Coordinates of C-alpha atoms in Angstrom, one line a residue:
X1 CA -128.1 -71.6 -37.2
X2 CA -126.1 -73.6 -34.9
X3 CA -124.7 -70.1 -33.2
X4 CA -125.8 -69.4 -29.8
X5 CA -126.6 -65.1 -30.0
X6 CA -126.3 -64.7 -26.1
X7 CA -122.8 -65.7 -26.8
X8 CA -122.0 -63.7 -29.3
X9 CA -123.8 -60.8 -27.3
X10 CA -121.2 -61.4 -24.2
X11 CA -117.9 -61.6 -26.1
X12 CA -118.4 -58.3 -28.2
X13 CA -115.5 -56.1 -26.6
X14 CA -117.1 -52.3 -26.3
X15 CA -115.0 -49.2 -28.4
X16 CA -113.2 -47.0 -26.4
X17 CA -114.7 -43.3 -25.4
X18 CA -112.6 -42.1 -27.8
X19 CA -113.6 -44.4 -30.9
X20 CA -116.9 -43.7 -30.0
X21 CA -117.1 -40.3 -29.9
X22 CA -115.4 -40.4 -33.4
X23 CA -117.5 -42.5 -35.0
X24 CA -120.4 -39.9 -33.5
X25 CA -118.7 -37.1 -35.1
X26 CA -118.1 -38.9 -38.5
X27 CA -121.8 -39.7 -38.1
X28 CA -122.9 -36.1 -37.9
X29 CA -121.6 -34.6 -41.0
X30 CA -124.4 -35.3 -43.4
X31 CA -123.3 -37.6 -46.4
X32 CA -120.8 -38.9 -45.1
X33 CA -122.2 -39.9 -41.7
X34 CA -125.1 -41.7 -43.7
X35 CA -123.2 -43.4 -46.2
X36 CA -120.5 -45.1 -43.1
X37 CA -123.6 -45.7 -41.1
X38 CA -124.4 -47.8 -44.0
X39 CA -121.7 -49.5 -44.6
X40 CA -120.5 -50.3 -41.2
X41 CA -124.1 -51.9 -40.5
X42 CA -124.1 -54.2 -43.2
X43 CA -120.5 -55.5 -42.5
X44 CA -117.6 -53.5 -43.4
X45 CA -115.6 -53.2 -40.5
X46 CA -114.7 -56.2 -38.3
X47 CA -115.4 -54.4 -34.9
X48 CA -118.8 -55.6 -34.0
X49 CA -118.8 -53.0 -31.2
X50 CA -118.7 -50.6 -33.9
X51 CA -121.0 -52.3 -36.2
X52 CA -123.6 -52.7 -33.6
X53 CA -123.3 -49.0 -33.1
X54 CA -123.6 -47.9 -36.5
X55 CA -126.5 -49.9 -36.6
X56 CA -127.9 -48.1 -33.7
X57 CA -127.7 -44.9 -35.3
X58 CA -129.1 -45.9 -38.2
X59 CA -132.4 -46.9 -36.9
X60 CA -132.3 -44.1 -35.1
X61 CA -131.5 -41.8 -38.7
X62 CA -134.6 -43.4 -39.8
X63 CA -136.9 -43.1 -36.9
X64 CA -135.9 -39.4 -37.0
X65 CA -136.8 -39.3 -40.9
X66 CA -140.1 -41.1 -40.6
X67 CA -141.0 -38.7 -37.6
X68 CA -140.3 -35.6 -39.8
X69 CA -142.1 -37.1 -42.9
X70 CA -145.2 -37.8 -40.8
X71 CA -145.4 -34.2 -39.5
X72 CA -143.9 -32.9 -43.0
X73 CA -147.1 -34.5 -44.4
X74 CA -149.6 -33.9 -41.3
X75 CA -148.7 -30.4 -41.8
X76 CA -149.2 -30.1 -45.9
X77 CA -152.5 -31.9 -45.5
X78 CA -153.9 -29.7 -42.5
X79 CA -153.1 -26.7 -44.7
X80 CA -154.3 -27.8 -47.7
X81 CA -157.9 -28.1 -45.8
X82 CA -157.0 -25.4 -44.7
X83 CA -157.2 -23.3 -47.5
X84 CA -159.9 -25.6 -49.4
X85 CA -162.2 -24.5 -46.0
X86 CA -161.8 -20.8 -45.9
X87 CA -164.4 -19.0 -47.4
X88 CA -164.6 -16.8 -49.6
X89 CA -164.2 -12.9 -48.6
X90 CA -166.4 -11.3 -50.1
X91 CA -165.8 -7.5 -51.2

């Protein structure tokens, strides 16, 4: 309440290449990656360079999920009229 967030946003040291790159690796393997992502974002590591970046690939985890549900869906639905639209061959 009383906390300025510019402040905060200017003393947040940044990680190294190398812890970086890590936590970018340990994000790509597929459970695993999630479930950190996770828990670094909601505050278990004291870095805030590294929670800010967990956060950043989690909403980036989700835009990529609600993408491919969107065309998962778009895709079932424009087959499904699809099929209901072809007529029937007639023999």
């Amino acid at each position: 309440y009383g906390r300025d967030a510019a402040a905060d946003d200017a003393a947040v040291p940044a990680l190294s290449s190398w812890a970086t790159l890590g936590a970018l690796l340990l994000f790509a393997v597929p459970v695993a990656g999630f479930l950190f992502s996770l828990a670094w974002s909601f505050g278990f590591t004291k870095n805030p360079a590294r929670r800010r970046l967990a956060q950043a690939y989690l909403i980036r985890t989700l835009l990529v999920a609600v993408v491919a549900a969107l065309l998962l869906f778009w895709v079932a639905v424009s087959s499904v009229l699809t099929l209901s639209v072809t007529p029937y061959p007639y023999y």
